[in-house]
Protein backbone atom coordinates (compact mmCIF):
# COMPACT_ATOMS: atom_id res chain seq x y z
CA UNK A 1 0.00 0.00 0.00
CA UNK A 2 1.49 3.31 -1.02
CA UNK A 3 1.57 6.06 1.53
CA UNK A 4 -1.07 8.71 0.96
CA UNK A 5 1.15 11.46 2.41
CA UNK A 6 2.53 14.04 -0.04
CA UNK A 7 6.10 13.21 -0.94
CA UNK A 8 8.98 15.56 -0.29
CA UNK A 9 11.23 16.57 -3.23
CA UNK A 10 14.10 14.14 -2.47
CA UNK A 11 11.70 11.24 -1.94
CA UNK A 12 9.73 12.19 -5.06
CA UNK A 13 12.97 12.22 -7.10
CA UNK A 14 13.90 8.74 -5.86
CA UNK A 15 10.41 7.49 -6.77
CA UNK A 16 10.70 8.97 -10.28
CA UNK A 17 14.12 7.40 -10.77
CA UNK A 18 12.78 3.98 -9.85
CA UNK A 19 9.49 4.21 -11.75
CA UNK A 20 7.38 4.00 -8.57
CA UNK A 21 8.17 0.27 -8.36
CA UNK A 22 8.86 0.35 -4.62
CA UNK A 23 6.27 0.81 -1.89
CA UNK A 24 6.46 3.10 1.10
CA UNK A 25 5.27 0.31 3.39
CA UNK A 26 5.51 -3.47 3.21
CA UNK A 27 3.47 -5.90 5.31
CA UNK A 28 5.65 -8.80 6.41
CA UNK A 29 3.20 -10.47 8.78
CA UNK A 30 3.88 -13.84 7.13
CA UNK A 31 7.36 -13.85 8.69
CA UNK A 32 5.87 -14.77 12.07
CA UNK A 33 8.74 -13.30 14.09
CA UNK A 34 8.58 -11.84 17.61
CA UNK A 35 8.29 -8.09 18.05
CA UNK A 36 11.90 -7.96 19.22
CA UNK A 37 13.97 -9.61 16.52
CA UNK A 38 17.58 -9.20 15.40
CA UNK A 39 18.43 -8.09 11.86
CA UNK A 40 20.00 -11.49 11.19
CA UNK A 41 16.85 -13.32 12.40
CA UNK A 42 14.71 -11.02 10.26
CA UNK A 43 16.88 -11.84 7.23
CA UNK A 44 16.73 -15.59 7.96
CA UNK A 45 12.95 -15.42 8.29
CA UNK A 46 12.68 -13.61 4.94
CA UNK A 47 14.77 -16.34 3.30
CA UNK A 48 12.60 -19.06 4.92
CA UNK A 49 9.46 -17.29 3.64
CA UNK A 50 11.02 -16.23 0.36
CA UNK A 51 8.03 -16.82 -1.91
CA UNK A 52 5.79 -14.62 0.26
CA UNK A 53 8.48 -11.94 0.47
CA UNK A 54 8.79 -11.82 -3.33
CA UNK A 55 5.01 -11.56 -3.63
CA UNK A 56 5.01 -8.64 -1.16
CA UNK A 57 7.85 -6.62 -2.72
CA UNK A 58 6.49 -7.00 -6.25
CA UNK A 59 6.98 -8.73 -9.53
CA UNK A 60 10.02 -8.71 -11.76
CA UNK A 61 12.49 -9.31 -8.92
CA UNK A 62 15.10 -12.02 -9.39
CA UNK A 63 17.04 -13.09 -6.31
CA UNK A 64 20.83 -12.93 -6.55
CA UNK A 65 21.94 -13.58 -3.00
CA UNK A 66 21.92 -12.93 0.72
CA UNK A 67 24.91 -11.46 2.55
CA UNK A 68 26.24 -10.60 -0.91
CA UNK A 69 29.88 -9.57 -0.52
CA UNK A 70 31.29 -6.47 -2.16
CA UNK A 71 34.84 -5.30 -1.59
CA UNK A 72 35.92 -1.68 -1.34
CA UNK A 73 39.62 -1.16 -0.78
CA UNK A 74 40.69 -3.68 1.82
CA UNK A 75 37.23 -3.92 3.37
CA UNK A 76 34.47 -6.44 2.77
CA UNK A 77 30.85 -5.30 2.99
CA UNK A 78 27.81 -7.53 2.97
CA UNK A 79 24.51 -6.57 1.34
CA UNK A 80 21.63 -8.17 3.25
CA UNK A 81 19.63 -9.11 0.14
CA UNK A 82 20.52 -8.51 -3.50
CA UNK A 83 18.03 -8.73 -6.35
CA UNK A 84 17.89 -7.89 -10.01
CA UNK A 85 14.79 -6.05 -11.22
CA UNK A 86 13.90 -7.04 -14.78
CA UNK A 87 11.74 -4.01 -15.66
CA UNK A 88 14.22 -1.48 -14.28
CA UNK A 89 17.23 -3.45 -15.60
CA UNK A 90 19.21 -2.87 -12.44
CA UNK A 91 20.54 -4.44 -9.29
CA UNK A 92 18.52 -3.75 -6.13
CA UNK A 93 20.22 -3.89 -2.73
CA UNK A 94 18.01 -4.33 0.33
CA UNK A 95 19.44 -3.23 3.67
CA UNK A 96 17.34 -4.60 6.56
CA UNK A 97 17.02 -2.59 9.78
CA UNK A 98 14.99 -3.57 12.83
CA UNK A 99 14.58 -0.09 14.30
CA UNK A 100 13.77 3.41 13.12
CA UNK A 101 15.55 4.83 10.06
CA UNK A 102 18.81 6.62 10.82
CA UNK A 103 20.54 9.01 8.36
CA UNK A 104 23.78 7.01 8.43
CA UNK A 105 21.97 4.15 6.66
CA UNK A 106 22.06 6.24 3.46
CA UNK A 107 25.87 6.37 3.57
CA UNK A 108 26.02 2.62 4.04
CA UNK A 109 23.66 1.85 1.15
CA UNK A 110 25.49 4.36 -1.07
CA UNK A 111 28.80 2.52 -0.67
CA UNK A 112 27.01 -0.72 -1.59
CA UNK A 113 25.48 0.86 -4.68
CA UNK A 114 28.77 2.38 -5.82
CA UNK A 115 30.55 -0.96 -5.36
CA UNK A 116 27.80 -2.75 -7.28
CA UNK A 117 27.91 -0.22 -10.12
CA UNK A 118 31.70 -0.33 -10.43
CA UNK A 119 32.28 -4.05 -9.94
CA UNK A 120 29.09 -6.05 -10.60
CA UNK A 121 26.75 -4.12 -12.89
CA UNK A 122 26.84 -5.00 -16.58
CA UNK A 123 27.41 -2.28 -19.16
CA UNK A 124 23.84 -2.48 -20.49
CA UNK A 125 22.23 -2.22 -17.01
CA UNK A 126 20.96 0.89 -15.24
CA UNK A 127 22.52 2.19 -12.02
CA UNK A 128 21.80 0.11 -8.93
CA UNK A 129 18.97 1.01 -6.55
CA UNK A 130 19.01 0.76 -2.78
CA UNK A 131 16.13 0.05 -0.44
CA UNK A 132 16.52 0.59 3.29
CA UNK A 133 13.77 -1.51 4.83
CA UNK A 134 13.24 -0.45 8.42
CA UNK A 135 10.62 -0.84 11.14
CA UNK A 136 9.74 2.87 11.16
CA UNK A 137 10.82 6.19 9.72
CA UNK A 138 10.35 9.91 10.15
CA UNK A 139 9.68 11.31 6.67
CA UNK A 140 11.44 14.59 7.45
CA UNK A 141 14.61 12.76 8.53
CA UNK A 142 14.41 10.65 5.37
CA UNK A 143 14.02 13.82 3.27
CA UNK A 144 17.09 15.42 4.84
CA UNK A 145 19.14 12.22 4.51
CA UNK A 146 18.26 11.74 0.83
CA UNK A 147 18.30 15.39 -0.28
CA UNK A 148 21.97 15.40 -1.35
CA UNK A 149 22.26 11.76 -2.29
CA UNK A 150 22.69 11.11 -6.00
CA UNK A 151 21.90 7.40 -5.71
CA UNK A 152 18.35 6.19 -6.28
CA UNK A 153 17.55 5.07 -2.74
CA UNK A 154 14.21 4.34 -1.15
CA UNK A 155 13.41 4.11 2.53
CA UNK A 156 10.46 1.84 3.22
CA UNK A 157 8.82 0.68 6.42
CA UNK A 158 7.67 -2.80 7.22
CA UNK A 159 4.93 -4.04 9.54
CA UNK A 160 5.37 -7.44 11.10
CA UNK A 161 1.80 -7.63 12.36
CA UNK A 162 -1.50 -6.40 11.02
CA UNK A 163 -4.29 -5.20 13.26
CA UNK A 164 -6.14 -8.16 14.78
CA UNK A 165 -9.06 -9.06 12.50
CA UNK A 166 -11.60 -9.20 15.36
CA UNK A 167 -10.53 -5.79 16.66
CA UNK A 168 -10.73 -4.35 13.16
CA UNK A 169 -14.24 -5.80 12.68
CA UNK A 170 -15.33 -4.39 16.07
CA UNK A 171 -14.01 -0.91 15.22
CA UNK A 172 -15.62 -1.05 11.78
CA UNK A 173 -18.97 -2.00 13.34
CA UNK A 174 -18.66 0.91 15.82
CA UNK A 175 -17.86 3.28 12.96
CA UNK A 176 -20.89 2.12 10.94
CA UNK A 177 -23.18 2.46 13.99
CA UNK A 178 -21.80 5.96 14.64
CA UNK A 179 -22.30 6.94 11.00
CA UNK A 180 -25.88 5.65 11.09
CA UNK A 181 -26.56 7.58 14.30
CA UNK A 182 -25.19 10.80 12.78
CA UNK A 183 -27.25 10.36 9.59
CA UNK A 184 -30.40 9.66 11.68
CA UNK A 185 -29.83 12.90 13.61
CA UNK A 186 -29.65 14.95 10.42
mmCIF file of C-alpha atoms in Angstrom:
data_model
loop_
_atom_site.group_PDB
_atom_site.id
_atom_site.type_symbol
_atom_site.label_atom_id
_atom_site.label_comp_id
_atom_site.label_asym_id
_atom_site.label_seq_id
_atom_site.Cartn_x
_atom_site.Cartn_y
_atom_site.Cartn_z
ATOM 1 C CA UNK A 1 0.000 0.000 0.000
ATOM 2 C CA UNK A 2 1.492 3.306 -1.019
ATOM 3 C CA UNK A 3 1.568 6.061 1.530
ATOM 4 C CA UNK A 4 -1.070 8.712 0.962
ATOM 5 C CA UNK A 5 1.147 11.460 2.413
ATOM 6 C CA UNK A 6 2.530 14.041 -0.037
ATOM 7 C CA UNK A 7 6.097 13.214 -0.941
ATOM 8 C CA UNK A 8 8.976 15.560 -0.285
ATOM 9 C CA UNK A 9 11.226 16.575 -3.228
ATOM 10 C CA UNK A 10 14.095 14.142 -2.471
ATOM 11 C CA UNK A 11 11.696 11.240 -1.939
ATOM 12 C CA UNK A 12 9.731 12.190 -5.062
ATOM 13 C CA UNK A 13 12.967 12.223 -7.099
ATOM 14 C CA UNK A 14 13.897 8.738 -5.864
ATOM 15 C CA UNK A 15 10.408 7.492 -6.767
ATOM 16 C CA UNK A 16 10.700 8.971 -10.284
ATOM 17 C CA UNK A 17 14.121 7.400 -10.772
ATOM 18 C CA UNK A 18 12.777 3.975 -9.848
ATOM 19 C CA UNK A 19 9.493 4.207 -11.746
ATOM 20 C CA UNK A 20 7.378 3.996 -8.567
ATOM 21 C CA UNK A 21 8.173 0.274 -8.363
ATOM 22 C CA UNK A 22 8.860 0.354 -4.618
ATOM 23 C CA UNK A 23 6.275 0.812 -1.894
ATOM 24 C CA UNK A 24 6.455 3.102 1.098
ATOM 25 C CA UNK A 25 5.268 0.311 3.391
ATOM 26 C CA UNK A 26 5.505 -3.470 3.205
ATOM 27 C CA UNK A 27 3.468 -5.904 5.310
ATOM 28 C CA UNK A 28 5.654 -8.801 6.408
ATOM 29 C CA UNK A 29 3.197 -10.473 8.782
ATOM 30 C CA UNK A 30 3.883 -13.840 7.127
ATOM 31 C CA UNK A 31 7.363 -13.850 8.694
ATOM 32 C CA UNK A 32 5.865 -14.768 12.068
ATOM 33 C CA UNK A 33 8.739 -13.304 14.091
ATOM 34 C CA UNK A 34 8.575 -11.845 17.605
ATOM 35 C CA UNK A 35 8.291 -8.087 18.045
ATOM 36 C CA UNK A 36 11.903 -7.960 19.220
ATOM 37 C CA UNK A 37 13.968 -9.613 16.520
ATOM 38 C CA UNK A 38 17.580 -9.196 15.403
ATOM 39 C CA UNK A 39 18.434 -8.087 11.862
ATOM 40 C CA UNK A 40 20.001 -11.495 11.192
ATOM 41 C CA UNK A 41 16.855 -13.321 12.396
ATOM 42 C CA UNK A 42 14.710 -11.016 10.257
ATOM 43 C CA UNK A 43 16.878 -11.842 7.234
ATOM 44 C CA UNK A 44 16.735 -15.589 7.963
ATOM 45 C CA UNK A 45 12.952 -15.424 8.286
ATOM 46 C CA UNK A 46 12.684 -13.615 4.943
ATOM 47 C CA UNK A 47 14.768 -16.343 3.297
ATOM 48 C CA UNK A 48 12.601 -19.064 4.917
ATOM 49 C CA UNK A 49 9.465 -17.286 3.641
ATOM 50 C CA UNK A 50 11.019 -16.227 0.364
ATOM 51 C CA UNK A 51 8.028 -16.818 -1.910
ATOM 52 C CA UNK A 52 5.785 -14.623 0.264
ATOM 53 C CA UNK A 53 8.482 -11.942 0.471
ATOM 54 C CA UNK A 54 8.789 -11.819 -3.330
ATOM 55 C CA UNK A 55 5.006 -11.555 -3.631
ATOM 56 C CA UNK A 56 5.011 -8.639 -1.160
ATOM 57 C CA UNK A 57 7.850 -6.617 -2.720
ATOM 58 C CA UNK A 58 6.489 -7.002 -6.246
ATOM 59 C CA UNK A 59 6.976 -8.735 -9.532
ATOM 60 C CA UNK A 60 10.020 -8.714 -11.764
ATOM 61 C CA UNK A 61 12.491 -9.312 -8.916
ATOM 62 C CA UNK A 62 15.101 -12.022 -9.390
ATOM 63 C CA UNK A 63 17.036 -13.089 -6.308
ATOM 64 C CA UNK A 64 20.826 -12.933 -6.551
ATOM 65 C CA UNK A 65 21.938 -13.581 -2.998
ATOM 66 C CA UNK A 66 21.923 -12.934 0.723
ATOM 67 C CA UNK A 67 24.906 -11.461 2.549
ATOM 68 C CA UNK A 68 26.236 -10.600 -0.910
ATOM 69 C CA UNK A 69 29.882 -9.571 -0.521
ATOM 70 C CA UNK A 70 31.286 -6.467 -2.164
ATOM 71 C CA UNK A 71 34.837 -5.305 -1.591
ATOM 72 C CA UNK A 72 35.924 -1.683 -1.344
ATOM 73 C CA UNK A 73 39.622 -1.163 -0.777
ATOM 74 C CA UNK A 74 40.693 -3.681 1.823
ATOM 75 C CA UNK A 75 37.228 -3.918 3.366
ATOM 76 C CA UNK A 76 34.472 -6.441 2.767
ATOM 77 C CA UNK A 77 30.853 -5.297 2.995
ATOM 78 C CA UNK A 78 27.807 -7.532 2.967
ATOM 79 C CA UNK A 79 24.509 -6.566 1.344
ATOM 80 C CA UNK A 80 21.625 -8.170 3.252
ATOM 81 C CA UNK A 81 19.630 -9.112 0.144
ATOM 82 C CA UNK A 82 20.521 -8.510 -3.496
ATOM 83 C CA UNK A 83 18.034 -8.726 -6.354
ATOM 84 C CA UNK A 84 17.892 -7.887 -10.015
ATOM 85 C CA UNK A 85 14.788 -6.049 -11.223
ATOM 86 C CA UNK A 86 13.902 -7.037 -14.780
ATOM 87 C CA UNK A 87 11.740 -4.011 -15.660
ATOM 88 C CA UNK A 88 14.222 -1.477 -14.275
ATOM 89 C CA UNK A 89 17.227 -3.455 -15.599
ATOM 90 C CA UNK A 90 19.208 -2.870 -12.442
ATOM 91 C CA UNK A 91 20.539 -4.442 -9.287
ATOM 92 C CA UNK A 92 18.519 -3.749 -6.127
ATOM 93 C CA UNK A 93 20.222 -3.890 -2.733
ATOM 94 C CA UNK A 94 18.009 -4.328 0.331
ATOM 95 C CA UNK A 95 19.438 -3.228 3.665
ATOM 96 C CA UNK A 96 17.343 -4.597 6.557
ATOM 97 C CA UNK A 97 17.019 -2.595 9.776
ATOM 98 C CA UNK A 98 14.991 -3.568 12.831
ATOM 99 C CA UNK A 99 14.581 -0.085 14.297
ATOM 100 C CA UNK A 100 13.771 3.407 13.122
ATOM 101 C CA UNK A 101 15.547 4.826 10.062
ATOM 102 C CA UNK A 102 18.811 6.620 10.817
ATOM 103 C CA UNK A 103 20.536 9.006 8.361
ATOM 104 C CA UNK A 104 23.779 7.007 8.429
ATOM 105 C CA UNK A 105 21.971 4.154 6.658
ATOM 106 C CA UNK A 106 22.060 6.241 3.461
ATOM 107 C CA UNK A 107 25.867 6.373 3.572
ATOM 108 C CA UNK A 108 26.024 2.622 4.036
ATOM 109 C CA UNK A 109 23.657 1.853 1.148
ATOM 110 C CA UNK A 110 25.489 4.363 -1.071
ATOM 111 C CA UNK A 111 28.801 2.520 -0.666
ATOM 112 C CA UNK A 112 27.008 -0.719 -1.589
ATOM 113 C CA UNK A 113 25.481 0.865 -4.684
ATOM 114 C CA UNK A 114 28.767 2.384 -5.820
ATOM 115 C CA UNK A 115 30.549 -0.957 -5.360
ATOM 116 C CA UNK A 116 27.804 -2.755 -7.284
ATOM 117 C CA UNK A 117 27.907 -0.218 -10.117
ATOM 118 C CA UNK A 118 31.698 -0.331 -10.429
ATOM 119 C CA UNK A 119 32.281 -4.051 -9.936
ATOM 120 C CA UNK A 120 29.091 -6.049 -10.600
ATOM 121 C CA UNK A 121 26.753 -4.118 -12.892
ATOM 122 C CA UNK A 122 26.839 -5.004 -16.576
ATOM 123 C CA UNK A 123 27.405 -2.278 -19.159
ATOM 124 C CA UNK A 124 23.844 -2.480 -20.490
ATOM 125 C CA UNK A 125 22.230 -2.216 -17.013
ATOM 126 C CA UNK A 126 20.959 0.887 -15.242
ATOM 127 C CA UNK A 127 22.523 2.188 -12.017
ATOM 128 C CA UNK A 128 21.799 0.110 -8.933
ATOM 129 C CA UNK A 129 18.969 1.010 -6.552
ATOM 130 C CA UNK A 130 19.009 0.757 -2.776
ATOM 131 C CA UNK A 131 16.125 0.046 -0.437
ATOM 132 C CA UNK A 132 16.525 0.587 3.287
ATOM 133 C CA UNK A 133 13.768 -1.513 4.827
ATOM 134 C CA UNK A 134 13.238 -0.449 8.424
ATOM 135 C CA UNK A 135 10.618 -0.836 11.139
ATOM 136 C CA UNK A 136 9.741 2.872 11.156
ATOM 137 C CA UNK A 137 10.823 6.194 9.725
ATOM 138 C CA UNK A 138 10.352 9.911 10.146
ATOM 139 C CA UNK A 139 9.679 11.310 6.667
ATOM 140 C CA UNK A 140 11.435 14.591 7.449
ATOM 141 C CA UNK A 141 14.609 12.765 8.535
ATOM 142 C CA UNK A 142 14.406 10.646 5.367
ATOM 143 C CA UNK A 143 14.020 13.820 3.271
ATOM 144 C CA UNK A 144 17.092 15.416 4.839
ATOM 145 C CA UNK A 145 19.139 12.218 4.514
ATOM 146 C CA UNK A 146 18.259 11.737 0.832
ATOM 147 C CA UNK A 147 18.296 15.390 -0.280
ATOM 148 C CA UNK A 148 21.974 15.403 -1.355
ATOM 149 C CA UNK A 149 22.260 11.756 -2.287
ATOM 150 C CA UNK A 150 22.688 11.113 -6.004
ATOM 151 C CA UNK A 151 21.896 7.398 -5.707
ATOM 152 C CA UNK A 152 18.345 6.195 -6.276
ATOM 153 C CA UNK A 153 17.551 5.071 -2.740
ATOM 154 C CA UNK A 154 14.209 4.340 -1.147
ATOM 155 C CA UNK A 155 13.410 4.112 2.533
ATOM 156 C CA UNK A 156 10.456 1.839 3.218
ATOM 157 C CA UNK A 157 8.822 0.682 6.416
ATOM 158 C CA UNK A 158 7.667 -2.800 7.215
ATOM 159 C CA UNK A 159 4.935 -4.038 9.541
ATOM 160 C CA UNK A 160 5.373 -7.443 11.103
ATOM 161 C CA UNK A 161 1.802 -7.632 12.357
ATOM 162 C CA UNK A 162 -1.504 -6.400 11.021
ATOM 163 C CA UNK A 163 -4.295 -5.199 13.261
ATOM 164 C CA UNK A 164 -6.139 -8.157 14.781
ATOM 165 C CA UNK A 165 -9.060 -9.058 12.499
ATOM 166 C CA UNK A 166 -11.600 -9.195 15.364
ATOM 167 C CA UNK A 167 -10.525 -5.788 16.663
ATOM 168 C CA UNK A 168 -10.730 -4.349 13.157
ATOM 169 C CA UNK A 169 -14.238 -5.802 12.684
ATOM 170 C CA UNK A 170 -15.334 -4.390 16.073
ATOM 171 C CA UNK A 171 -14.011 -0.906 15.223
ATOM 172 C CA UNK A 172 -15.621 -1.045 11.777
ATOM 173 C CA UNK A 173 -18.966 -2.004 13.337
ATOM 174 C CA UNK A 174 -18.658 0.905 15.825
ATOM 175 C CA UNK A 175 -17.862 3.278 12.965
ATOM 176 C CA UNK A 176 -20.887 2.116 10.943
ATOM 177 C CA UNK A 177 -23.176 2.461 13.988
ATOM 178 C CA UNK A 178 -21.797 5.956 14.643
ATOM 179 C CA UNK A 179 -22.297 6.942 11.000
ATOM 180 C CA UNK A 180 -25.883 5.647 11.088
ATOM 181 C CA UNK A 181 -26.557 7.578 14.303
ATOM 182 C CA UNK A 182 -25.187 10.798 12.783
ATOM 183 C CA UNK A 183 -27.246 10.359 9.592
ATOM 184 C CA UNK A 184 -30.396 9.662 11.676
ATOM 185 C CA UNK A 185 -29.834 12.899 13.611
ATOM 186 C CA UNK A 186 -29.654 14.951 10.422
#
